[in-house]
Coordinates of C-alpha atoms in Angstrom, one line a residue:
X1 CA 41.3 -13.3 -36.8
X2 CA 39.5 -11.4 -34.4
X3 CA 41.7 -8.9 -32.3
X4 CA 41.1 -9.1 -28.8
X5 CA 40.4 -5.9 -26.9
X6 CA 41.0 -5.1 -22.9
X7 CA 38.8 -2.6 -21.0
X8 CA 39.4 -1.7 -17.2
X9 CA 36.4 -0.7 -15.1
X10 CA 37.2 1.1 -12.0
X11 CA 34.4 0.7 -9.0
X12 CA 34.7 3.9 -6.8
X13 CA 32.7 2.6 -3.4
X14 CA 32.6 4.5 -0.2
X15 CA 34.6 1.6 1.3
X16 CA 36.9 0.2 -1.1
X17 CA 38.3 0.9 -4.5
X18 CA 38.4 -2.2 -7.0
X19 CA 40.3 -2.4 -10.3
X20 CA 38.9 -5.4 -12.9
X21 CA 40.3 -5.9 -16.4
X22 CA 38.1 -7.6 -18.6
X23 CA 39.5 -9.1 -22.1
X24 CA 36.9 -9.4 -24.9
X25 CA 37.1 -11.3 -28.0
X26 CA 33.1 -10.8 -28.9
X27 CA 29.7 -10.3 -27.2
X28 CA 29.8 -13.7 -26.2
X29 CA 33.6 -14.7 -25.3
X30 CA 34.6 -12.4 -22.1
X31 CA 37.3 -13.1 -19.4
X32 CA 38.0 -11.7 -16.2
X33 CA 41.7 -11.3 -16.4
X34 CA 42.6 -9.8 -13.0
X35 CA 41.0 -7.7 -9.9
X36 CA 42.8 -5.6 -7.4
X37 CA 40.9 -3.2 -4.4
X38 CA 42.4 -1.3 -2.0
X39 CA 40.7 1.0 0.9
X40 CA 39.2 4.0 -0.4
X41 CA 40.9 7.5 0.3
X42 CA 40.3 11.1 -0.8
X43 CA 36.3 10.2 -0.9
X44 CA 33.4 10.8 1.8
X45 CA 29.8 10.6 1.8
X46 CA 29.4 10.3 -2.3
X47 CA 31.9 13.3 -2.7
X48 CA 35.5 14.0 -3.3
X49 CA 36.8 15.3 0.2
X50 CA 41.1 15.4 -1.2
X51 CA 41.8 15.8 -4.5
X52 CA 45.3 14.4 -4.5
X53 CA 44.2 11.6 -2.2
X54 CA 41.7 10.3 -4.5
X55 CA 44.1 10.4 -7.1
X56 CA 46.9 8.7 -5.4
X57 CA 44.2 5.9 -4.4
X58 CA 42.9 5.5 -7.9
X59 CA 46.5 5.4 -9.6
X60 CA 47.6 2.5 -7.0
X61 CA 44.7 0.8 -7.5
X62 CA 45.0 0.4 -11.3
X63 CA 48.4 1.0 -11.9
X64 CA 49.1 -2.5 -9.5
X65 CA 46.4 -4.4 -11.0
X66 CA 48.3 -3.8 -14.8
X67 CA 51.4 -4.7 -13.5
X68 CA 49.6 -8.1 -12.3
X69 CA 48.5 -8.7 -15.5
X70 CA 51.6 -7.2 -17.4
X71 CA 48.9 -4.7 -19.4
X72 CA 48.9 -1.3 -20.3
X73 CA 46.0 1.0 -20.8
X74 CA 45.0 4.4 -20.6
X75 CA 41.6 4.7 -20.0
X76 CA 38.7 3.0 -17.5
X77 CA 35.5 2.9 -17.4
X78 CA 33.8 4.7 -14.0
X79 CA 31.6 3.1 -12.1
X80 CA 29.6 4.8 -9.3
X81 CA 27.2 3.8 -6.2
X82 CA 23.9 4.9 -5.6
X83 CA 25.1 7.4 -2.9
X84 CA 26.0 9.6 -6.4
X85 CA 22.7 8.9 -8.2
X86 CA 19.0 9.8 -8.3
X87 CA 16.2 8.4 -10.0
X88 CA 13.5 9.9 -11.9
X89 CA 10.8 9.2 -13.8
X90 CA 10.1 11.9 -17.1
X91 CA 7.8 11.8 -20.4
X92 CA 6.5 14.2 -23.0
X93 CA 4.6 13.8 -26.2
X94 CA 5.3 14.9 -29.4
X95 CA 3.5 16.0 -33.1
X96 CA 4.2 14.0 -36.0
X97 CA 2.5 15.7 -38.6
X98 CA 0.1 18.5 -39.0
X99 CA -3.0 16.5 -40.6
X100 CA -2.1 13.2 -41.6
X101 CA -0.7 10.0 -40.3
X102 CA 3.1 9.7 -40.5
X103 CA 4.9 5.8 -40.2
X104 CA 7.3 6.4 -37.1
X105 CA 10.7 6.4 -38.0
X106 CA 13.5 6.3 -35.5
X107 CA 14.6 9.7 -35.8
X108 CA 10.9 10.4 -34.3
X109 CA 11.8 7.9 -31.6
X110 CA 15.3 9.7 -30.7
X111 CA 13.5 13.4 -31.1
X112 CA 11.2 12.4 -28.5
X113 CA 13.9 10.6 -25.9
X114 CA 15.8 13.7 -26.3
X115 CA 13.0 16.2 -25.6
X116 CA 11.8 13.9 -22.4
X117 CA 15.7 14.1 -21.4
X118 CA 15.5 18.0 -21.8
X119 CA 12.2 18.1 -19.6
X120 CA 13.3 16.2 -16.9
X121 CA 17.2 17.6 -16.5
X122 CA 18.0 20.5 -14.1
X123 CA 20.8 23.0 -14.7
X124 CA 23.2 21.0 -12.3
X125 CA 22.8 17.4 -13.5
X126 CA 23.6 14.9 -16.0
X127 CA 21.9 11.5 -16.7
X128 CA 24.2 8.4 -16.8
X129 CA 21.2 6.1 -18.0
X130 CA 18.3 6.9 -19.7
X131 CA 15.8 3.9 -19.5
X132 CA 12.3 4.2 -21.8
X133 CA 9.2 2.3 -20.2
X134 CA 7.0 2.7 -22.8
X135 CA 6.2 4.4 -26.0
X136 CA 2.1 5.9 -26.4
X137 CA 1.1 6.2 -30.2
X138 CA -1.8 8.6 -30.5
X139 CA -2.8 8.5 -26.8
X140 CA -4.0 5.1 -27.9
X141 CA -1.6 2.7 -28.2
X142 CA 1.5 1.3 -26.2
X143 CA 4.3 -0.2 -27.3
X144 CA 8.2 -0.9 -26.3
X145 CA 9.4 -0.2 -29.9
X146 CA 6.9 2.0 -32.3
X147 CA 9.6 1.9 -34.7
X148 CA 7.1 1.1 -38.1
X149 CA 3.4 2.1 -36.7
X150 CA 1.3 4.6 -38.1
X151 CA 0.4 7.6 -35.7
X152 CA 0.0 11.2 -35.8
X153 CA 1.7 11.7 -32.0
X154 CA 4.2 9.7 -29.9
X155 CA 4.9 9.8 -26.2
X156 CA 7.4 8.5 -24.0
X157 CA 7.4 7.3 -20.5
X158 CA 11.1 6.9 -19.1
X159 CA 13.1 6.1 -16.4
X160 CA 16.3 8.0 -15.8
X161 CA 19.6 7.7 -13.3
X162 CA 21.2 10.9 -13.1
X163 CA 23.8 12.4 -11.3
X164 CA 25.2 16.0 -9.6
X165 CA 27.3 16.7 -12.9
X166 CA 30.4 18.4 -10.5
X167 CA 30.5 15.6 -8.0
X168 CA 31.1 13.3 -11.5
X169 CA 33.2 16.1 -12.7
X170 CA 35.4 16.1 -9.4
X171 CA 35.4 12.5 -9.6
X172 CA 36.9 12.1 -13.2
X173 CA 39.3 15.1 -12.8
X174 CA 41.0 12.7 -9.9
X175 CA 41.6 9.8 -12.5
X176 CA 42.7 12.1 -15.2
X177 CA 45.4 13.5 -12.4
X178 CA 46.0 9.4 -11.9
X179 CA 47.1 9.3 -15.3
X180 CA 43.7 7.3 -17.1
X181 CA 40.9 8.8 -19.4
X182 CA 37.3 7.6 -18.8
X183 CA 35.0 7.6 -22.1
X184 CA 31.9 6.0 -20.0
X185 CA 30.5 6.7 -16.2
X186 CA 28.2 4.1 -15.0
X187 CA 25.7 3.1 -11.9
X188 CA 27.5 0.5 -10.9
X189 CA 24.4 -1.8 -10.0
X190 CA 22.7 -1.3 -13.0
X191 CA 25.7 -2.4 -14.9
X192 CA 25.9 -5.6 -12.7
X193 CA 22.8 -6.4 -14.4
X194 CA 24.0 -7.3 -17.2
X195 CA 26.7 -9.5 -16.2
X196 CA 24.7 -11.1 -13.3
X197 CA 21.1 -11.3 -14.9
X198 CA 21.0 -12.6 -19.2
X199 CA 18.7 -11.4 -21.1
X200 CA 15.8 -14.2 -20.9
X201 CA 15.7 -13.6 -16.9
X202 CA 15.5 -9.9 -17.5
X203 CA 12.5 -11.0 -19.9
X204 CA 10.9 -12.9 -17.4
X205 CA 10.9 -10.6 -14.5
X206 CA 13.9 -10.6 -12.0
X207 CA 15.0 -8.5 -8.3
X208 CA 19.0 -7.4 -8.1
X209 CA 19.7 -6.5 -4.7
X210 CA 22.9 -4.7 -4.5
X211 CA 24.5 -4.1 -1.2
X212 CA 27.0 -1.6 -0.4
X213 CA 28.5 -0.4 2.5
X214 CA 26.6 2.7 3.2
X215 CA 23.4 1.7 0.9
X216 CA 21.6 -0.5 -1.0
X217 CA 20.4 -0.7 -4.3
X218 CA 17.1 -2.8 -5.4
X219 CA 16.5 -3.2 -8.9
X220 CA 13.3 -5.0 -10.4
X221 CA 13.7 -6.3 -14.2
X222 CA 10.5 -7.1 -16.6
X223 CA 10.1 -7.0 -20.3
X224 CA 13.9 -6.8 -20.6
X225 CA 13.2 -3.3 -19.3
X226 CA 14.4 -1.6 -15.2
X227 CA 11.4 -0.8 -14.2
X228 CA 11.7 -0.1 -10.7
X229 CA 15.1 1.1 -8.6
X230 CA 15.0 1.5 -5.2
X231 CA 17.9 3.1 -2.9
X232 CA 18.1 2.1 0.4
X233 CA 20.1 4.3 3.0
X234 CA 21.3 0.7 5.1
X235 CA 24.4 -0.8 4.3
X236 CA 26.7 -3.8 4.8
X237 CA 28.5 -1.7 7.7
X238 CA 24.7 -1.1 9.6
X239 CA 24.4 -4.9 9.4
X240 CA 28.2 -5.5 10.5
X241 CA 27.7 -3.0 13.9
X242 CA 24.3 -4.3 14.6
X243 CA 25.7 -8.5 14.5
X244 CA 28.7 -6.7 16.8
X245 CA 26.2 -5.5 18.8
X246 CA 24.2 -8.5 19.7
X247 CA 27.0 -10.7 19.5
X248 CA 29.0 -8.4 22.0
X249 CA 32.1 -8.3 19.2
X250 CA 34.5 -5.1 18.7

């Protein structure tokens, strides 16, 4: 019999602070066992502005929603909004051999990710999500997995979502005060993805448009692959004043 497993993602927004537990039995078989937000305190303008604060906020928030669902577990899994993240694109090529060709192997394909992540990281960042676009085989020859191909060089075209490594730092050191570890830190949008897009729309070419409250977040799909993301500095509180506005509302 298959042991169920519980993870707790945690959703840090400039707003509001939201709790979800999620029971998994496989890939296939998830539940949504319980949700919980609360106002956000301790955090302004994608930064950590009190410490204790933050911490208070982030321990109420989870430690209610596991005594809704009678559960008890130590770590979450961080997500962030775009207000934390850049985007950038990156690539580098790479020598296979010296004078023959070489059948890639996917230590090639991880030695040339990792050298484009090196290129393409400054001193005071980290990447949450690194997202190849394409491979090149010998100048010549695209492909989204060379895994097997014959070439004397491979390059790599990526996309990447990084971060200010302190802010993230800052951020985690308030859950760890709260009491929870956190193994994974996530864009937030781009992990909505996968729950609201499957993998054949993904395929087939799709447009998540993620609205926050101080920004927004476009993100175009194709070939299974992000290709585009897009942050927009307008959020659900710019379209909330300007309908008050016009409508004459407090």
């Amino acid at each position: 019999m298959i042991r169920e497993k519980y993870y707790c993602g945690l959703d840090l927004g400039a707003q509001k602070i939201k709790a979800g537990i999620l029971k998994v039995k496989d890939a296939t078989q998830m539940e949504l066992v319980g949700i919980y937000e609360q106002k956000t305190a301790g955090f302004c303008d994608g930064a950590v502005s009190d410490l204790g604060e933050l911490s208070d906020c982030v321990h109420a928030t989870v430690h209610t929603l596991l005594q809704k669902t009678n559960l008890k577990l130590k770590e979450v899994q961080l997500g962030v909004g775009s207000e934390l993240i850049e985007v950038r694109g990156g690539g580098t090529t790479i020598p296979l051999v010296d004078r023959t060709n070489k059948i890639i192997t996917q230590r090639d394909i991880k030695k040339v990710n990792d050298q484009a992540r090196l290129l393409s990281l400054k001193m005071d960042e980290e990447i949450l999500h690194d997202l190849p676009q394409q491979y090149m085989v010998d100048e010549v020859n695209k492909a989204l997995n060379p895994g097997g191909l014959y070439g004397r060089k491979l390059g790599v075209q990526s996309l990447m979502i990084l971060t200010n490594a302190n802010r993230i730092r800052n951020i985690v050191r308030a859950v760890h005060q709260a009491g929870y570890e956190v193994p994974n830190v996530f864009f937030t949008s781009y992990a909505a993805c996968e729950v609201a897009l499957d993998g054949t729309e993904r395929a087939q070419g799709r447009i998540l448009i993620d609205i926050g409250a101080k920004a927004t977040s476009v993100l175009l799909f194709q070939d299974n692959i992000l290709r585009r993301l897009k942050k927009i500095e307008i959020g659900g509180d710019a379209f909330t004043r300007r309908i008050a506005e016009q409508l004459s509302l407090p």
